[in-house]
Short mmCIF file of C-alpha atoms and ligand atoms in Angstrom, two decimals:
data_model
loop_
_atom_site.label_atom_id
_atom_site.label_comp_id
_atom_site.label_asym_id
_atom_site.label_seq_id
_atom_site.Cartn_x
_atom_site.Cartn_y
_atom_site.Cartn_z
CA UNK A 1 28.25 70.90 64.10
CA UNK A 2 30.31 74.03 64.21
CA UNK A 3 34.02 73.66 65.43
CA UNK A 4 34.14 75.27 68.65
CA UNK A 5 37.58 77.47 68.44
CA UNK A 6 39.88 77.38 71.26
CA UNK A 7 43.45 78.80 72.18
CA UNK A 8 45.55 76.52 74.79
CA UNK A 9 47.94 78.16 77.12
CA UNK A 10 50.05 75.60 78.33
CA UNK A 11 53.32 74.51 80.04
CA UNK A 12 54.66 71.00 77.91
CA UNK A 13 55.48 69.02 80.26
CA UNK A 14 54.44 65.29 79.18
CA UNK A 15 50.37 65.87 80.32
CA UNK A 16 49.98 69.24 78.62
CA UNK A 17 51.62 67.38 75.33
CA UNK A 18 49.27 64.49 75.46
CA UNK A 19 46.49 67.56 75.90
CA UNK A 20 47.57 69.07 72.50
CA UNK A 21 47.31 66.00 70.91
CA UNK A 22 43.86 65.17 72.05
CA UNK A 23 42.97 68.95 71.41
CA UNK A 24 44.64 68.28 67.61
CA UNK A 25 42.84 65.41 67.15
CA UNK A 26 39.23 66.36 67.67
CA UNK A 27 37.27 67.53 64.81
CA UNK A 28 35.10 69.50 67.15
CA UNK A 29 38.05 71.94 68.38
CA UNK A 30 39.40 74.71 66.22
CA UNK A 31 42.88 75.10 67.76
CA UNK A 32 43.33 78.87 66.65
CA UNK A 33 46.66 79.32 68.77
CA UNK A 34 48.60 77.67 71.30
CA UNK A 35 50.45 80.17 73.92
CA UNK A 36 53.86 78.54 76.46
CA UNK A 37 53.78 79.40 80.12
CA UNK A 38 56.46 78.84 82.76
CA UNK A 39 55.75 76.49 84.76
CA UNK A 40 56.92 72.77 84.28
CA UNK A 41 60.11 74.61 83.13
CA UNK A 42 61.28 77.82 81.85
CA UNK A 43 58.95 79.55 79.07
CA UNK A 44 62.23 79.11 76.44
CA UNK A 45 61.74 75.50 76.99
CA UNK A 46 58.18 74.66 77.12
CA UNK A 47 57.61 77.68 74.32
CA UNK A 48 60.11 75.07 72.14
CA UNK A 49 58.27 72.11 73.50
CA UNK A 50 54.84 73.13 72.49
CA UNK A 51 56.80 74.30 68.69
CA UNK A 52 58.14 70.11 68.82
CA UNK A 53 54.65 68.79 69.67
CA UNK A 54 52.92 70.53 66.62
CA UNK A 55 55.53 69.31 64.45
CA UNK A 56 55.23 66.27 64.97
CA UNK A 57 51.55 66.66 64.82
CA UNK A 58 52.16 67.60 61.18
CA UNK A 59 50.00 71.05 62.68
CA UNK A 60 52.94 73.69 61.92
CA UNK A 61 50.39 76.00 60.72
CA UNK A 62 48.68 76.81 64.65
CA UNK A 63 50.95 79.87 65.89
CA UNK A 64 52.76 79.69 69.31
CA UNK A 65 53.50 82.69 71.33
CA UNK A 66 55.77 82.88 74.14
CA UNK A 67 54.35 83.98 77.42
CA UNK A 68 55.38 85.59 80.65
CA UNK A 69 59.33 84.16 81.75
CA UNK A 70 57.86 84.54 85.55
CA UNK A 71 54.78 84.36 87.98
CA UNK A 72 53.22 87.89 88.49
CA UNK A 73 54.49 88.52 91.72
CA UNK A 74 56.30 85.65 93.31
CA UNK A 75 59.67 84.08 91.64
CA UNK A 76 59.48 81.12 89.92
CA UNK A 77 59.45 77.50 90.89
CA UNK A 78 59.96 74.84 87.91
CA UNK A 79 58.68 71.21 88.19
CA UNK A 80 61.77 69.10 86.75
CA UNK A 81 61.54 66.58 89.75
CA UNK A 82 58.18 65.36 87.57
CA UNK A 83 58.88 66.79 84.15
CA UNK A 84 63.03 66.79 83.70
CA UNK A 85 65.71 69.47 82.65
CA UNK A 86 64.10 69.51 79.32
CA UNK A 87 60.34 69.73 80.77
CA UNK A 88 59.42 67.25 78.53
CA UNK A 89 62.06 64.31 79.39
CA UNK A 90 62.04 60.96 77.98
CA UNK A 91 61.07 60.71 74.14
CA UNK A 92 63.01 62.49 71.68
CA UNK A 93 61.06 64.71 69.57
CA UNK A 94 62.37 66.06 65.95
CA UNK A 95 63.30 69.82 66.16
CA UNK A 96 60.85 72.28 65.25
CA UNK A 97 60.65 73.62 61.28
CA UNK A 98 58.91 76.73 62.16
CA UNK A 99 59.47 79.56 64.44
CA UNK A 100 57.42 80.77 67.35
CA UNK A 101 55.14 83.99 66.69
CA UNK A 102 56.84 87.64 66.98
CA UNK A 103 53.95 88.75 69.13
CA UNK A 104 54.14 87.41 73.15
CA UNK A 105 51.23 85.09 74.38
CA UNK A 106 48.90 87.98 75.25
CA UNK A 107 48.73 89.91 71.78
CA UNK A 108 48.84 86.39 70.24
CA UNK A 109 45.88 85.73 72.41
CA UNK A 110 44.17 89.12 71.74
CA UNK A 111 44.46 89.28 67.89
CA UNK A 112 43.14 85.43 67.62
CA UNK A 113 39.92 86.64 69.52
CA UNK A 114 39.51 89.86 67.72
CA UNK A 115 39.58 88.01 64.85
CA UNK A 116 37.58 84.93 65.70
CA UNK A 117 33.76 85.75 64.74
CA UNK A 118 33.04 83.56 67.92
CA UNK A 119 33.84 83.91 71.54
CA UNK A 120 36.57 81.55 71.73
CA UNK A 121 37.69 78.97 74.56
CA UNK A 122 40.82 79.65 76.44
CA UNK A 123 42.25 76.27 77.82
CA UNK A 124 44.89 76.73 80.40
CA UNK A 125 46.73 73.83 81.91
CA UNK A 126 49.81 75.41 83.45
CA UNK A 127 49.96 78.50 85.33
CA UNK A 128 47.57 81.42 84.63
CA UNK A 129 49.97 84.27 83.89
CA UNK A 130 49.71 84.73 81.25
CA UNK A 131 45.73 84.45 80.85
CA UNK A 132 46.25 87.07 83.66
CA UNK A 133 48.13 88.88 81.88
CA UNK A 134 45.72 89.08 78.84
CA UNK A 135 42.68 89.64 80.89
CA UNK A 136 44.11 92.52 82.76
CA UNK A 137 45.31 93.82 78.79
CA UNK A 138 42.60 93.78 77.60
CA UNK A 139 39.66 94.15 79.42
CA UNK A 140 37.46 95.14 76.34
CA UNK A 141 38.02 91.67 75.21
CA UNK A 142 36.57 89.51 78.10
CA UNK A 143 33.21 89.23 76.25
CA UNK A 144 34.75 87.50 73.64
CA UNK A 145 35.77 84.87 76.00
CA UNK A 146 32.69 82.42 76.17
CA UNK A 147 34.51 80.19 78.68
CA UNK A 148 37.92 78.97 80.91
CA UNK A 149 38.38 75.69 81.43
CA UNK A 150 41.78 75.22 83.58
CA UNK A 151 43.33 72.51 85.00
CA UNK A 152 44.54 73.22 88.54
CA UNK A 153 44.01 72.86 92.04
CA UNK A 154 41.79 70.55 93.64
CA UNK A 155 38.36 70.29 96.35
CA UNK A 156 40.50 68.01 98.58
CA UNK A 157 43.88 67.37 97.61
CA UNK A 158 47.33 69.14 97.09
CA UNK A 159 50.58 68.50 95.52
CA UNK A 160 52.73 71.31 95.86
CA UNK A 161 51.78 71.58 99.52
CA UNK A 162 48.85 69.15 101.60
CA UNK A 163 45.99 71.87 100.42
CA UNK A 164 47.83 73.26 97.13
CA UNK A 165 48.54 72.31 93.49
CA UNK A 166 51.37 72.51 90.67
CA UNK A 167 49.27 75.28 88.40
CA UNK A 168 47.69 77.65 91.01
CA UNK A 169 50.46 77.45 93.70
CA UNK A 170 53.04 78.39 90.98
CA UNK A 171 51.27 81.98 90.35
CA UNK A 172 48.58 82.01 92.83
CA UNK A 173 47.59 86.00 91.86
CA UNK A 174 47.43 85.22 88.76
CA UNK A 175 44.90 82.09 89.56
CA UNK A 176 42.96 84.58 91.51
CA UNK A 177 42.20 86.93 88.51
CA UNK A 178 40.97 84.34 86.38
CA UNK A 179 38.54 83.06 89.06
CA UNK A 180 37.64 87.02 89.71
CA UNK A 181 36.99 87.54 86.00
CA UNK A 182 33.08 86.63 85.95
CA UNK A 183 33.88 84.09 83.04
CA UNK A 184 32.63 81.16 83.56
CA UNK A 185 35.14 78.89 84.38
CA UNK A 186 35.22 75.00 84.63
CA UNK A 187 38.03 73.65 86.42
CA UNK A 188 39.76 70.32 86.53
CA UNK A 189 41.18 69.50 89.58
CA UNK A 190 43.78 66.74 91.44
CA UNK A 191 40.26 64.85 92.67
CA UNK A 192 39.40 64.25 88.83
CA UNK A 193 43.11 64.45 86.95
CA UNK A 194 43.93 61.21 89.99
CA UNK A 195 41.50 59.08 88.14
CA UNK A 196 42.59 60.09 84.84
CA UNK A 197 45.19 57.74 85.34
CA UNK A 198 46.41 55.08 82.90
CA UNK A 199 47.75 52.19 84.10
CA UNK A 200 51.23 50.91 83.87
CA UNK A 201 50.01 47.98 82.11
CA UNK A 202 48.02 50.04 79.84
CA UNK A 203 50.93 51.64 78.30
CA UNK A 204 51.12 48.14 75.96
CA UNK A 205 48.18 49.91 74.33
CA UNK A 206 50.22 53.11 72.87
CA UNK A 207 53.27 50.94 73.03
CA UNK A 208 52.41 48.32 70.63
CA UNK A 209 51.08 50.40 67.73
CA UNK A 210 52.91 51.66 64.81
CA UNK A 211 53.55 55.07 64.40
CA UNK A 212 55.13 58.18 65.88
CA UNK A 213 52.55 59.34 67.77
CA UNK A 214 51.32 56.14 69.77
CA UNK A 215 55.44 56.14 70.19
CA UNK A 216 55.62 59.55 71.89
CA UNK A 217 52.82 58.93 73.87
CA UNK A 218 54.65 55.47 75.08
CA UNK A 219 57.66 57.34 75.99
CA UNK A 220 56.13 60.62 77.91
CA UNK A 221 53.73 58.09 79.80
CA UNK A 222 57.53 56.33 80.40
CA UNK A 223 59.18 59.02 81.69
CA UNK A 224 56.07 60.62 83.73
CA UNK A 225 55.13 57.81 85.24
CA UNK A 226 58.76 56.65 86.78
CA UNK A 227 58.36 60.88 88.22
CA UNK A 228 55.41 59.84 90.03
CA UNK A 229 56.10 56.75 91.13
CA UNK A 230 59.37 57.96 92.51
CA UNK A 231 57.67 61.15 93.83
CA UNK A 232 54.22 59.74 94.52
CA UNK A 233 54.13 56.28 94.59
CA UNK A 234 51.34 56.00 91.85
CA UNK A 235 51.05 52.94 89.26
CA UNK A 236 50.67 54.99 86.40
CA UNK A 237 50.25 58.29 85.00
CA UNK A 238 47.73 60.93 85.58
CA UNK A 239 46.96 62.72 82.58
CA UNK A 240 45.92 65.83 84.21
CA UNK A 241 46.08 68.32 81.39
CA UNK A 242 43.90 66.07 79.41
CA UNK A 243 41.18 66.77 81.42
CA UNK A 244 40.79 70.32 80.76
CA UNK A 245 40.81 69.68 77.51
CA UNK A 246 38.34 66.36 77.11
CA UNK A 247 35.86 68.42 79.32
CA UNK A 248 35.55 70.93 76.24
CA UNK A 249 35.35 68.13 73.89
CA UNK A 250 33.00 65.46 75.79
CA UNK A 251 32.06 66.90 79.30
CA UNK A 252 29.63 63.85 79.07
CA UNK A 253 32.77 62.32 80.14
CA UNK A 254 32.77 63.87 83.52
CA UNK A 255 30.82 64.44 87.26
CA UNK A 256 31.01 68.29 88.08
CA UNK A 257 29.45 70.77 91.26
CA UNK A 258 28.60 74.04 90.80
CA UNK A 259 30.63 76.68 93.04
CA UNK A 260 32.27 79.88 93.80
CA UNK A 261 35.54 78.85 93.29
CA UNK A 262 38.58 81.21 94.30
CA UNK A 263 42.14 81.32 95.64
CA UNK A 264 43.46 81.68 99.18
CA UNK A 265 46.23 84.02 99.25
CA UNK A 266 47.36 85.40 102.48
CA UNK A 267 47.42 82.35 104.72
CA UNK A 268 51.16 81.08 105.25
CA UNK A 269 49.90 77.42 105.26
CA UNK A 270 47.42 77.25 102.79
CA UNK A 271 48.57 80.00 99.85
CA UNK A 272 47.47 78.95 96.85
CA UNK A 273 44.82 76.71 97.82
CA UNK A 274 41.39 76.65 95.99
CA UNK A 275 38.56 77.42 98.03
CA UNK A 276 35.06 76.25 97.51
CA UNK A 277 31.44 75.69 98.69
CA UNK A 278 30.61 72.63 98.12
CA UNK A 279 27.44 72.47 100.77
CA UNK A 280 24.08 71.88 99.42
CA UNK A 281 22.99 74.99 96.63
CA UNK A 282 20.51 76.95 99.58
CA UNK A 283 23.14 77.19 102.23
CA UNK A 284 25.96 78.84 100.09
CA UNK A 285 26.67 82.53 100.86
CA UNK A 286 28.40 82.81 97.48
CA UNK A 287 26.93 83.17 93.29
CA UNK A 288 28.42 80.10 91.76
CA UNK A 289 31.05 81.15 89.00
CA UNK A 290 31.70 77.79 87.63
CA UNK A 291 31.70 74.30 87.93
CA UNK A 292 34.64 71.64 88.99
CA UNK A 293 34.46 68.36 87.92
CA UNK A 294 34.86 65.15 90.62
CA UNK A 295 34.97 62.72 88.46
CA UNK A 296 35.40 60.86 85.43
CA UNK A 297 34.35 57.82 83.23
CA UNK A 298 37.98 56.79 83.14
CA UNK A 299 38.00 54.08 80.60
CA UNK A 300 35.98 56.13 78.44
CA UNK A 301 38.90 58.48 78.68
CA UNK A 302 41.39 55.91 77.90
CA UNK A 303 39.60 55.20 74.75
CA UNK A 304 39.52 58.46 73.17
CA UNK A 305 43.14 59.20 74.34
CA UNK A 306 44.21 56.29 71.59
CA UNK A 307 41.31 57.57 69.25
CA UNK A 308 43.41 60.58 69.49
CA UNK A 309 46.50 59.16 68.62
CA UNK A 310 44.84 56.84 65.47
CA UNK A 311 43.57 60.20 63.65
CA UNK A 312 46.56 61.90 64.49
CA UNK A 313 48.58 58.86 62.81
CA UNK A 314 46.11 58.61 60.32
CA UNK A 315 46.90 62.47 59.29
CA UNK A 316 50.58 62.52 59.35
CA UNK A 317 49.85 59.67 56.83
CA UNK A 318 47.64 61.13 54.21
CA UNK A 319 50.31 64.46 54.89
CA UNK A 320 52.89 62.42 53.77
CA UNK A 321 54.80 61.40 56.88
CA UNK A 322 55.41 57.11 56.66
CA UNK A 323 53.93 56.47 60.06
O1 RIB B 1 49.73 69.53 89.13
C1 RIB B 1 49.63 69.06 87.82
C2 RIB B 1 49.89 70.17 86.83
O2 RIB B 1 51.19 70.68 87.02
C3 RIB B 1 49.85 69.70 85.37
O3 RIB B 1 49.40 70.75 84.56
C4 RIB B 1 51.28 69.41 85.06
O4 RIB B 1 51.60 69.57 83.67
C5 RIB B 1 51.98 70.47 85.84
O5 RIB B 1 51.95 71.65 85.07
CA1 CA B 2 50.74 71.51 82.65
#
């Protein structure tokens, strides 16, 4: 079966780093670039983040491109009451060997698709300035594009505010050109990434095998899951980004509705909130422009997360690495 080639724009942050390794794992995903977005934290930090996570991947050879340092129009708003100073608190990570590309996320992103003989996959699972940003570039480009599958916002639930979440909220103008861009676009929201949760008592499961990997996945589920206790009161961690990801890989794995899906931005109380139809097919006013999924076969999910992390181990291996 042919790869399917992707690029992930992302803001690491522990959920978008347990994304890459699921994305690095798969043997159905060409990862043909990975671009940083502020978000989590500043783009210096998750830029260097996303650099640490494909080293210790052993997957130096995927370029990284720095994107946008703010949202398009408002200022910006970092998440370090869930993610830390560092964005990706908790596990130390070796420093990266390789340096991030010359060219920023959007030329990065622009060159990979001109030169992919496919249309390629954008994955986005921190704010979407910087897919924004590329789409408004380069317009010629968008039928490249075969798909966007983002994780952000939600049908019923908020984070950042009762009706809004993390990712769109952040850069809601930006959210609101890649839901105007008439590609189709499949989007995981806080009704799914909730029961993409792993347990507390699950965390034995990374915990107790060898290697650096099943390590690093230990320590960010650590970390993230003390932020959302603390700021949530959840038993676990929800591995949001993952979502957007697994959907491309096994959307078997998931329940979705098709919808018109945009962004609310004038209203004071609910900026940055997705809005949907979700009423039965022949009463909708609106042309459905994607699909966002409601739920998932969560155990199913857990299972390939620590597939992921057994190839991954498995590769740093055969490259050499001693676990
Ligand atoms: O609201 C959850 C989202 O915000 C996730 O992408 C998380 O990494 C943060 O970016
Ligand atoms: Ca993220």
């Amino acid at each position: 079966m042919n790869k399917i080639p992707v690029i992930i724009d992302c803001d690491p942050g522990h959920d978008d780093a347990i994304a890459l390794i699921t994305a690095l794992a798969s043997d159905r995903l060409d990862v043909l670039g990975i671009t940083a977005a502020a978000g989590n934290q500043t783009v210096d930090k998750t830029e260097k983040n996303a650099r640490k996570i494909l080293e210790i991947c052993a997957r130096t050879d995927i370029p990284v491109a720095k994107g946008r340092t703010a949202p398009l129009l408002q200022s910006l708003h970092v998440a370090r009451d869930i993610h830390g100073e560092s964005g990706m608190d908790g596990p130390v990570l070796p420093e990266p060997t390789f340096e991030p590309a010359k060219e920023p996320a959007e030329e990065l992103i622009a060159r990979l698709v001109e030169e992919c003989e496919t249309p390629v996959t954008l994955i986005i699972t921190g704010t979407c300035t910087n897919i924004a940003v590329f789409l408004l570039a380069y317009p010629h480009l968008h039928r490249k594009i075969a798909r966007i599958s983002l994780m952000g916002g939600g049908a019923f639930l908020g984070n950042r505010t009762p009706l809004a979440e993390f990712n769109i909220w952040a850069d809601p103008e930006a959210a609101r050109i890649v839901m105007d861009s008439q590609i189709p676009l499949e989007v995981y929201g806080l009704d799914v990434t909730h029961k993409a949760l792993i347990y507390q008592e699950e965390f034995e499961l990374f915990r107790k095998e060898e290697g650096a990997i099943f390590q690093l996945v230990a320590g960010l589920l650590d970390f993230f899951s003390a932020s959302y206790l603390n700021e949530r009161k959840m038993n676990g961690g929800p591995i949001h980004d993952a979502c957007a990801v697994m959907g491309v890989i096994y959307p078997e794995l998931f329940t979705y509705r098709e919808t018109h899906i945009s962004v609310e931005l004038e209203s004071r109380e609910s900026r940055g909130a997705l809005t949907m139809d979700l009423r039965p097919k022949e009463k909708r006013e609106k042309q459905a422009n994607g699909k966002i999924a409601l739920d998932v076969d969560r155990d199913k999910f857990l299972q390939l997360l620590l597939e992921s992390c057994k190839i991954l181990t498995a590769e740093r291996r055969k490259k050499g690495y001693d676990s």
